[in-house]
Amino acid sequence: MKTFSTVRDIEPSADSLPFFTQRRTQKHLYFHYKLEKDDIIYGLGENMGNINKRGKTYVSYNTDNPRHRENTPSLYSAHNFLIVDGHDHFGVFFDTPSKITFDIDNTTDDEMFVRTANDNLDIYIITASDSNSIAREFLSLIGRPFMPPLWAFGFGQSRWGYQNEADLLAVMEGHKLNKLPLDWLCMDIDYMDHFKDFTVNKLRFPLLSRFVEKTREKGIHLVPIIDAGIKIEKGYDVYDEGIENDYFCHNKDGGIFKAEVWPGMTHFPDFFKPEVRKWFGDKYESLIKLGFEGFWNDMNEPSIFSSEYSRYQGRLDVIKSYLNPHHKEDKAEEAAHFDYHNFKNSVEGREVVHHLVHNLYGGYMTMASSQGIERHYDKRFLLFSRASCIGAHRYGGIWTGDNESRWDHLRTEFHQLPGLNMCGFLFSGADTGGFGGNCTRELLLRWLALSVFTPLMRNHSARHTRKQECYRFGHTKAFRNVLGLRYRLLPYIYSEFMKAALSGDMYIKPLAFVFSDEKGRNCEDQLMVGESIMIAPIMEKRQTQRKVYLPEQMTMVTYRNQQFSTEIMEKGEHTIIIPEDEVVFFIRHDHCIIIGKPAMNTSEVDLDDVELLGDGKEYRQYLDDGYTKNASMDNTRLCSRTTA
Amino acid sequence: MKTFSTVRDIEPSADSLPFFTQRRTQKHLYFHYKLEKDDIIYGLGENMGNINKRGKTYVSYNTDNPRHRENTPSLYSAHNFLIVDGHDHFGVFFDTPSKITFDIDNTTDDEMFVRTANDNLDIYIITASDSNSIAREFLSLIGRPFMPPLWAFGFGQSRWGYQNEADLLAVMEGHKLNKLPLDWLCMDIDYMDHFKDFTVNKLRFPLLSRFVEKTREKGIHLVPIIDAGIKIEKGYDVYDEGIENDYFCHNKDGGIFKAEVWPGMTHFPDFFKPEVRKWFGDKYESLIKLGFEGFWNDMNEPSIFSSEYSRYQGRLDVIKSYLNPHHKEDKAEEAAHFDYHNFKNSVEGREVVHHLVHNLYGGYMTMASSQGIERHYDKRFLLFSRASCIGAHRYGGIWTGDNESRWDHLRTEFHQLPGLNMCGFLFSGADTGGFGGNCTRELLLRWLALSVFTPLMRNHSARHTRKQECYRFGHTKAFRNVLGLRYRLLPYIYSEFMKAALSGDMYIKPLAFVFSDEKGRNCEDQLMVGESIMIAPIMEKRQTQRKVYLPEQMTMVTYRNQQFSTEIMEKGEHTIIIPEDEVVFFIRHDHCIIIGKPAMNTSEVDLDDVELLGDGKEYRQYLDDGYTKNASMDNTRLCSRTTA
């Protein structure tokens, strides 16, 4: 864990941990904090739960669970930072590679218990006068987040099931014919030869480098996937090299661990070894040579379908029992968790059971990829990953993992966004429309109306589900409107993202971080996006109106038929009507945002050519060429009504 | 299916089905209905989804899925009745024992497709001027619902995990010490000898009849569970008799079907045979002789953990693949669904694959139990079941199956209640507090504040979860308040339930069935309970206020510290504050409800001794001795301010 060095000298607190009382039992280390009724807890990044984390137990233990629901304890990432805002005011980061449990006002009323099984733990306490300052302190402690190029802020379309050139061409054509903007297209596991990393299925993509080039000429970036597991197959160079150099994780019995994932039986690279990270990272060179400038890493919790242990060593009885629907935990989770005890990682020369350092595996894969790409590519690139830990935010973005076409998963993303930002994952977003299950037009439109404001804006869906591209639902005008708005807001989104990343701030915040009055503090359905925008999207089925609380006078902006209209709204509560085909947001009083011209692709976006919107006087814009590595706060300019 | 005879002569529509267009493909029969934007669809009983069923696909195929979520297509029951309220106005009942799919405004906007695979289907269309009249017509078509005795309307406490007399005594003591009312206690599978139906574990319950009697002396009814599967064990009389008389379902290969459930390998009684129903129903005599007056039937979808087919016949590979978290459907569901093709039922002398008549299995078990109990017990009794179909409402109540301690499952119950009532299941309710997972004090209190109004009010939880009795959370006063309110409202609840049951009406209705203005029509978070009460509970975590729409002037009633207070509220929208430890509801203008004296048990409730609450003049009360079989609308009286 020392690899992710801190940028400030904050000493881990030793014996006398402030705020908490400690207790050690034979098995566990407990930290207890007494809550008062009105205290609020923020943080924990990618997790199920409200913005206020009270009333639930969270377990950081990276888990592939696409069907997560309200009481799911573990998702794809481990983000162990939280802020207590109440009678005390502080942030606390539990820096551990192991499983850690946060029982916040759940098992016992008004108590928070943090429990972990081992001592491999540093705790950082940050005190400041307000939550936003605490978050800023933490963000500067953990270091500057990943910054992708401008094009990655464009709209991305994705589906597990695009099989070949023709499928991808059809999507580009669909967007073009329907006048729907598009910047990037994902290539899911089907592009590979038998799901082997860094290979290409030649039947499906006979001349991939040419296809990538042709696509780039249309302004579209292709973004291929890379999974964690390496197929066991003699003659496959990545496998052979891994075997030859002892790059793969060992099992508990001294052999190499075998686990079933998409390619069948695989080995997992031991990303804990620097030489493995170097080797694996360099593999991206072949993809860069094919012309790719964006990548996504998947299945790196690591997700395991079965293993040599669960499959062959008498585990079948246990597996069978999972078929009992009343088995106490999710079946798939338990099977994978079982296997996390069956292999090892090499940590600074010492072999440790994977279980003990489980939460770092995905982060180390991202680090490997990011550093590798950086060695072979000289501009900013797109990289996002599924599993993560705090620290990995420096190397790539994340999406919030496989979800479903559910209204509650739309609300889940909304509640995750501020926590993700607190933990450094500014470049993040969910599978818009939902990965599993069949999306409806209404759900996709409402979800897009949120994704318009998330840095990562991708529509992604699974094989065998209803086709989910924006032109599949008829009445495409509404989709043109919401994607169109994204591109008009790009100058603001890009500028606010870069300013937040460069200055160690959050890009998306709870309302309470800006407006700390009673109603602001308890607001679970409004968020601040950048410095000047407040959003209050509709996140319920067949609802066309909602209540909005304005903590101050604001400008309500409606984007309808590709036109902005504005209305000054008084401080207080309002019921606003938002039809499916419109997007509404708010600009703070005395603030301005910048809007650009309509565009079908980021290549058409001129960051120089912007107008002001809002009742403020000026806007401080960050701008650069969209891919320079030398991003800095020097690259800003003041836009005012006269200059803009 | 003919067994559930209709009470009116409505002819099934033959060729010319009104409202729908029909299409037959090689595999399916399709019914199509064109929706307009503002049409609302009600119904479908126990299902995930809003009160308005648009925007989802529902599959009637009884399934044991305790972790159901928003997009789960199938729950424990098949309730194939719906009402279209819009440019047309009609009800439609698809009377089939088979799987049937309702794709309502989901795959295609503004279209409803109903799909089934076979012709074993009668369709009933009901037209009337308003939704309430359509529901009434349907309820009189399907016949008078089950009516339990008064004590079953008291508070029931339950947990999978009460092992013996001592555990049950401790719960009674816990309620008594904490001054929490209690009327009945469930005995889950642990009371049996190795989970064998109609047996008792003598170590845990050395003299059960005496224990039942002693408990009754305290005013408490014990309610034992009976499961569908019969343990395969020579010498166990139920098994031996079943084998001897060929009472069990055959497998597809001519033997008797073996399926694993709680007792290990079991056989399923073929409840489709009248002689099996007679035999199984008569088995309840032994329980009645022990003193029991209430029963619940479980696992009767039937739920299957594995079978001779899935376990022994090369199915392991498929089972293993369920461990892939991206498998397209829920693992347990698929395994059970697979087995539904592996056994048969004897329908009127003909053996048919269970799959084809699957949705009737649970209903026939309830019918068997109910008719059997009736033969051996001369008063009204309590019976509720998990799996059901329309028709089964005549024989028992239902609970909404195994759920979880989730706020969205609280909202799920809220949305199910009006649909359940439309389909005849007036005596219904959810596992209050949630079956799986750990409940919090806040969730239990909010859930109880809804369950106060459901005829079946039971707190039930699973083994290995946090103890969930009302005295486990500290500050028990709030629980005393909400349970106390139930008993003070019992005269109203009982009277309204009986009047609805006897007159063929719903007990719980959508707001829209009474107030059909625009806001009433689209209201998803308020319900009518009986003729005079409107409820608007808080169903979100850490929320203490909510918006309520009053379609007319109403009396707001607050129950706080075991005291009623009232306030007249004007028509329109209000924000009301409801702390955790209070319950708020509304009485319609010009209406009255009746309230009784505080009571710790229904034996203390005097239905004669009531007061009026509300701004109306009088209330028509149904009352009887609480268990007579001769319930009729003659047993009503008018309560007015002078007489009451």
CSV table of C-alpha atoms in Angstrom, one decimal, chain A residues 36-39 49-50 52-58 64-71 76 105-110 160 260 262 299 303-306 310-311 316-317 319-320 322-332 335 386 402 404-409 411 435-443 463-464 466 473 475 519 522 524 540-542 545-547 573 575 580, chain B residues 36-39 49-50 52-58 64-71 76 105-110 160 260 262 299 303-306 310-311 316-317 319-320 322-332 335 386 402 404-409 411 435-443 463-464 466 473 475 519 522 524 540-542 545-547 573 575 580:
chain,number,residue,atom,x,y,z
A,36,GLU,CA,-25.9,12.0,17.9
A,37,LYS,CA,-29.3,12.0,16.3
A,38,ASP,CA,-28.6,14.7,13.8
A,39,ASP,CA,-25.0,13.7,12.8
A,49,GLY,CA,-26.9,3.6,0.6
A,50,ASN,CA,-28.1,7.1,0.8
A,52,ASN,CA,-26.1,10.1,4.4
A,53,LYS,CA,-24.7,6.7,5.2
A,54,ARG,CA,-26.5,6.1,8.4
A,55,GLY,CA,-28.8,3.1,8.9
A,56,LYS,CA,-26.7,0.5,7.1
A,57,THR,CA,-23.8,-1.9,7.4
A,58,TYR,CA,-21.1,-1.6,4.6
A,64,ASP,CA,-18.9,-8.7,-8.5
A,65,ASN,CA,-22.6,-8.5,-7.8
A,66,PRO,CA,-24.6,-7.1,-10.8
A,67,ARG,CA,-27.9,-7.5,-9.0
A,68,HIS,CA,-27.1,-5.4,-6.0
A,69,ARG,CA,-29.9,-4.1,-3.9
A,70,GLU,CA,-30.4,-1.8,-1.0
A,71,ASN,CA,-28.9,-4.1,1.6
A,76,TYR,CA,-16.9,-3.5,-6.8
A,105,ASP,CA,-26.3,3.4,13.0
A,106,ASN,CA,-27.5,-0.1,12.0
A,107,THR,CA,-27.0,-2.9,14.4
A,108,THR,CA,-27.3,-0.4,17.3
A,109,ASP,CA,-29.0,2.9,17.1
A,110,ASP,CA,-26.7,6.0,17.2
A,160,TRP,CA,-21.7,-6.6,-24.5
A,260,GLU,CA,-12.8,-20.0,-14.3
A,262,TRP,CA,-14.9,-15.8,-19.5
A,299,MET,CA,-13.4,-8.5,-13.9
A,303,SER,CA,-14.5,-12.0,-10.4
A,304,ILE,CA,-14.4,-15.8,-10.2
A,305,PHE,CA,-17.0,-18.2,-11.6
A,306,SER,CA,-15.4,-21.3,-10.1
A,310,SER,CA,-14.6,-24.8,-5.9
A,311,ARG,CA,-14.8,-26.9,-9.0
A,316,LEU,CA,-19.8,-29.1,-5.4
A,317,ASP,CA,-22.0,-29.9,-2.4
A,319,ILE,CA,-22.3,-25.0,-4.6
A,320,LYS,CA,-25.4,-27.1,-4.8
A,322,TYR,CA,-26.5,-22.3,-3.1
A,323,LEU,CA,-29.5,-23.3,-5.1
A,324,ASN,CA,-31.5,-23.0,-1.9
A,325,PRO,CA,-33.0,-19.5,-2.3
A,326,HIS,CA,-32.8,-19.1,1.5
A,327,HIS,CA,-29.1,-19.5,1.7
A,328,LYS,CA,-28.1,-16.6,3.9
A,329,GLU,CA,-25.9,-14.8,1.4
A,330,ASP,CA,-25.8,-14.3,-2.3
A,331,LYS,CA,-24.6,-17.5,-3.9
A,332,ALA,CA,-22.1,-16.1,-6.4
A,335,ALA,CA,-18.3,-18.8,-4.1
A,386,ARG,CA,-14.3,-1.8,-12.3
A,402,ASP,CA,-22.5,-4.0,-13.6
A,404,GLU,CA,-29.5,-3.3,-14.0
A,405,SER,CA,-32.1,-1.4,-15.8
A,406,ARG,CA,-33.8,-0.4,-12.6
A,407,TRP,CA,-35.0,2.9,-11.3
A,408,ASP,CA,-33.5,2.2,-8.0
A,409,HIS,CA,-30.1,1.7,-9.7
A,411,ARG,CA,-31.0,6.5,-7.7
A,435,PHE,CA,-26.4,-3.2,-17.9
A,436,GLY,CA,-28.6,-6.2,-17.1
A,437,GLY,CA,-32.3,-6.3,-17.8
A,438,ASN,CA,-34.4,-4.5,-20.4
A,439,CYS,CA,-34.4,-0.8,-20.3
A,440,THR,CA,-37.4,1.3,-21.2
A,441,ARG,CA,-37.4,4.6,-23.2
A,442,GLU,CA,-38.5,6.5,-20.1
A,443,LEU,CA,-35.8,5.0,-17.9
A,463,ARG,CA,-26.0,-9.4,-24.2
A,464,HIS,CA,-29.5,-10.8,-24.4
A,466,ARG,CA,-33.2,-5.2,-25.1
A,473,PHE,CA,-36.8,3.5,-28.9
A,475,HIS,CA,-39.2,9.4,-31.0
A,519,LYS,CA,-33.0,21.4,4.4
A,522,ASN,CA,-30.8,16.5,4.7
A,524,GLU,CA,-30.9,13.3,-0.7
A,540,GLU,CA,-39.0,7.7,-10.4
A,541,LYS,CA,-41.0,5.8,-13.0
A,542,ARG,CA,-43.9,7.7,-14.6
A,545,GLN,CA,-42.9,16.5,-11.6
A,546,ARG,CA,-40.9,16.7,-8.4
A,547,LYS,CA,-40.2,19.0,-5.5
A,573,GLU,CA,-39.6,25.0,-2.3
A,575,THR,CA,-42.8,21.8,-7.7
A,580,GLU,CA,-39.5,13.0,-20.4
B,36,GLU,CA,-52.6,5.8,-24.6
B,37,LYS,CA,-50.1,8.0,-22.8
B,38,ASP,CA,-52.4,8.6,-19.8
B,39,ASP,CA,-54.0,5.2,-19.4
B,49,GLY,CA,-44.0,-2.7,-9.6
B,50,ASN,CA,-45.8,0.5,-8.9
B,52,ASN,CA,-49.7,1.7,-11.9
B,53,LYS,CA,-48.2,-1.3,-13.6
B,54,ARG,CA,-46.9,0.4,-16.7
B,55,GLY,CA,-43.2,0.2,-17.6
B,56,LYS,CA,-42.5,-3.4,-16.7
B,57,THR,CA,-42.8,-7.0,-17.7
B,58,TYR,CA,-44.4,-9.4,-15.3
B,64,ASP,CA,-39.4,-18.5,-4.4
B,65,ASN,CA,-37.2,-15.4,-4.6
B,66,PRO,CA,-36.6,-13.8,-1.3
B,67,ARG,CA,-34.2,-11.2,-2.7
B,68,HIS,CA,-36.6,-9.8,-5.3
B,69,ARG,CA,-35.9,-6.4,-6.7
B,70,GLU,CA,-37.5,-3.9,-8.9
B,71,ASN,CA,-37.1,-5.9,-12.1
B,76,TYR,CA,-44.7,-16.3,-5.1
B,105,ASP,CA,-45.5,-0.5,-21.8
B,106,ASN,CA,-42.1,-2.0,-21.4
B,107,THR,CA,-40.6,-3.6,-24.5
B,108,THR,CA,-42.5,-1.2,-26.7
B,109,ASP,CA,-43.8,2.1,-25.6
B,110,ASP,CA,-47.6,2.4,-25.2
B,160,TRP,CA,-37.5,-18.7,11.9
B,260,GLU,CA,-34.7,-31.6,-1.9
B,262,TRP,CA,-35.8,-28.5,4.2
B,299,MET,CA,-42.8,-23.6,0.3
B,303,SER,CA,-39.8,-24.3,-3.8
B,304,ILE,CA,-37.1,-26.8,-4.8
B,305,PHE,CA,-33.4,-26.6,-3.7
B,306,SER,CA,-32.4,-29.5,-6.0
B,310,SER,CA,-30.8,-31.4,-11.0
B,311,ARG,CA,-28.7,-33.3,-8.5
B,316,LEU,CA,-24.2,-30.2,-12.1
B,317,ASP,CA,-22.5,-28.4,-14.9
B,319,ILE,CA,-25.6,-25.6,-11.5
B,320,LYS,CA,-21.9,-24.7,-11.5
B,322,TYR,CA,-25.0,-20.4,-11.9
B,323,LEU,CA,-22.0,-19.2,-9.9
B,324,ASN,CA,-21.2,-16.8,-12.8
B,325,PRO,CA,-22.7,-13.6,-11.4
B,326,HIS,CA,-23.5,-12.6,-15.0
B,327,HIS,CA,-25.7,-15.6,-15.7
B,328,LYS,CA,-28.7,-14.0,-17.2
B,329,GLU,CA,-31.3,-14.9,-14.6
B,330,ASP,CA,-31.4,-15.6,-10.9
B,331,LYS,CA,-29.6,-18.9,-10.2
B,332,ALA,CA,-32.1,-20.4,-7.8
B,335,ALA,CA,-32.8,-24.3,-11.0
B,386,ARG,CA,-47.2,-18.3,0.4
B,402,ASP,CA,-40.0,-14.0,2.0
B,404,GLU,CA,-35.7,-8.5,3.2
B,405,SER,CA,-35.2,-5.7,5.7
B,406,ARG,CA,-35.1,-3.1,2.9
B,407,TRP,CA,-36.9,0.2,2.6
B,408,ASP,CA,-37.7,-0.7,-1.0
B,409,HIS,CA,-39.4,-3.9,0.2
B,411,ARG,CA,-42.5,0.4,-0.5
B,435,PHE,CA,-37.5,-11.6,6.7
B,436,GLY,CA,-33.9,-11.7,5.5
B,437,GLY,CA,-31.2,-9.2,6.5
B,438,ASN,CA,-30.9,-7.1,9.6
B,439,CYS,CA,-33.7,-4.7,10.4
B,440,THR,CA,-33.1,-1.3,12.0
B,441,ARG,CA,-35.3,0.3,14.7
B,442,GLU,CA,-36.3,3.0,12.2
B,443,LEU,CA,-37.2,0.6,9.5
B,463,ARG,CA,-32.6,-17.3,11.4
B,464,HIS,CA,-29.1,-15.7,11.6
B,466,ARG,CA,-30.7,-9.5,13.9
B,473,PHE,CA,-34.3,-2.1,19.9
B,475,HIS,CA,-36.8,3.0,23.6
B,519,LYS,CA,-53.4,14.1,-8.7
B,522,ASN,CA,-51.3,9.4,-10.3
B,524,GLU,CA,-48.4,6.2,-5.8
B,540,GLU,CA,-37.8,6.4,3.1
B,541,LYS,CA,-34.8,6.1,5.4
B,542,ARG,CA,-34.1,9.0,7.7
B,545,GLN,CA,-41.5,14.6,6.7
B,546,ARG,CA,-43.3,14.0,3.5
B,547,LYS,CA,-45.8,15.7,1.1
B,573,GLU,CA,-50.9,19.7,-0.7
B,575,THR,CA,-45.9,18.8,4.1
B,580,GLU,CA,-40.3,7.8,14.1
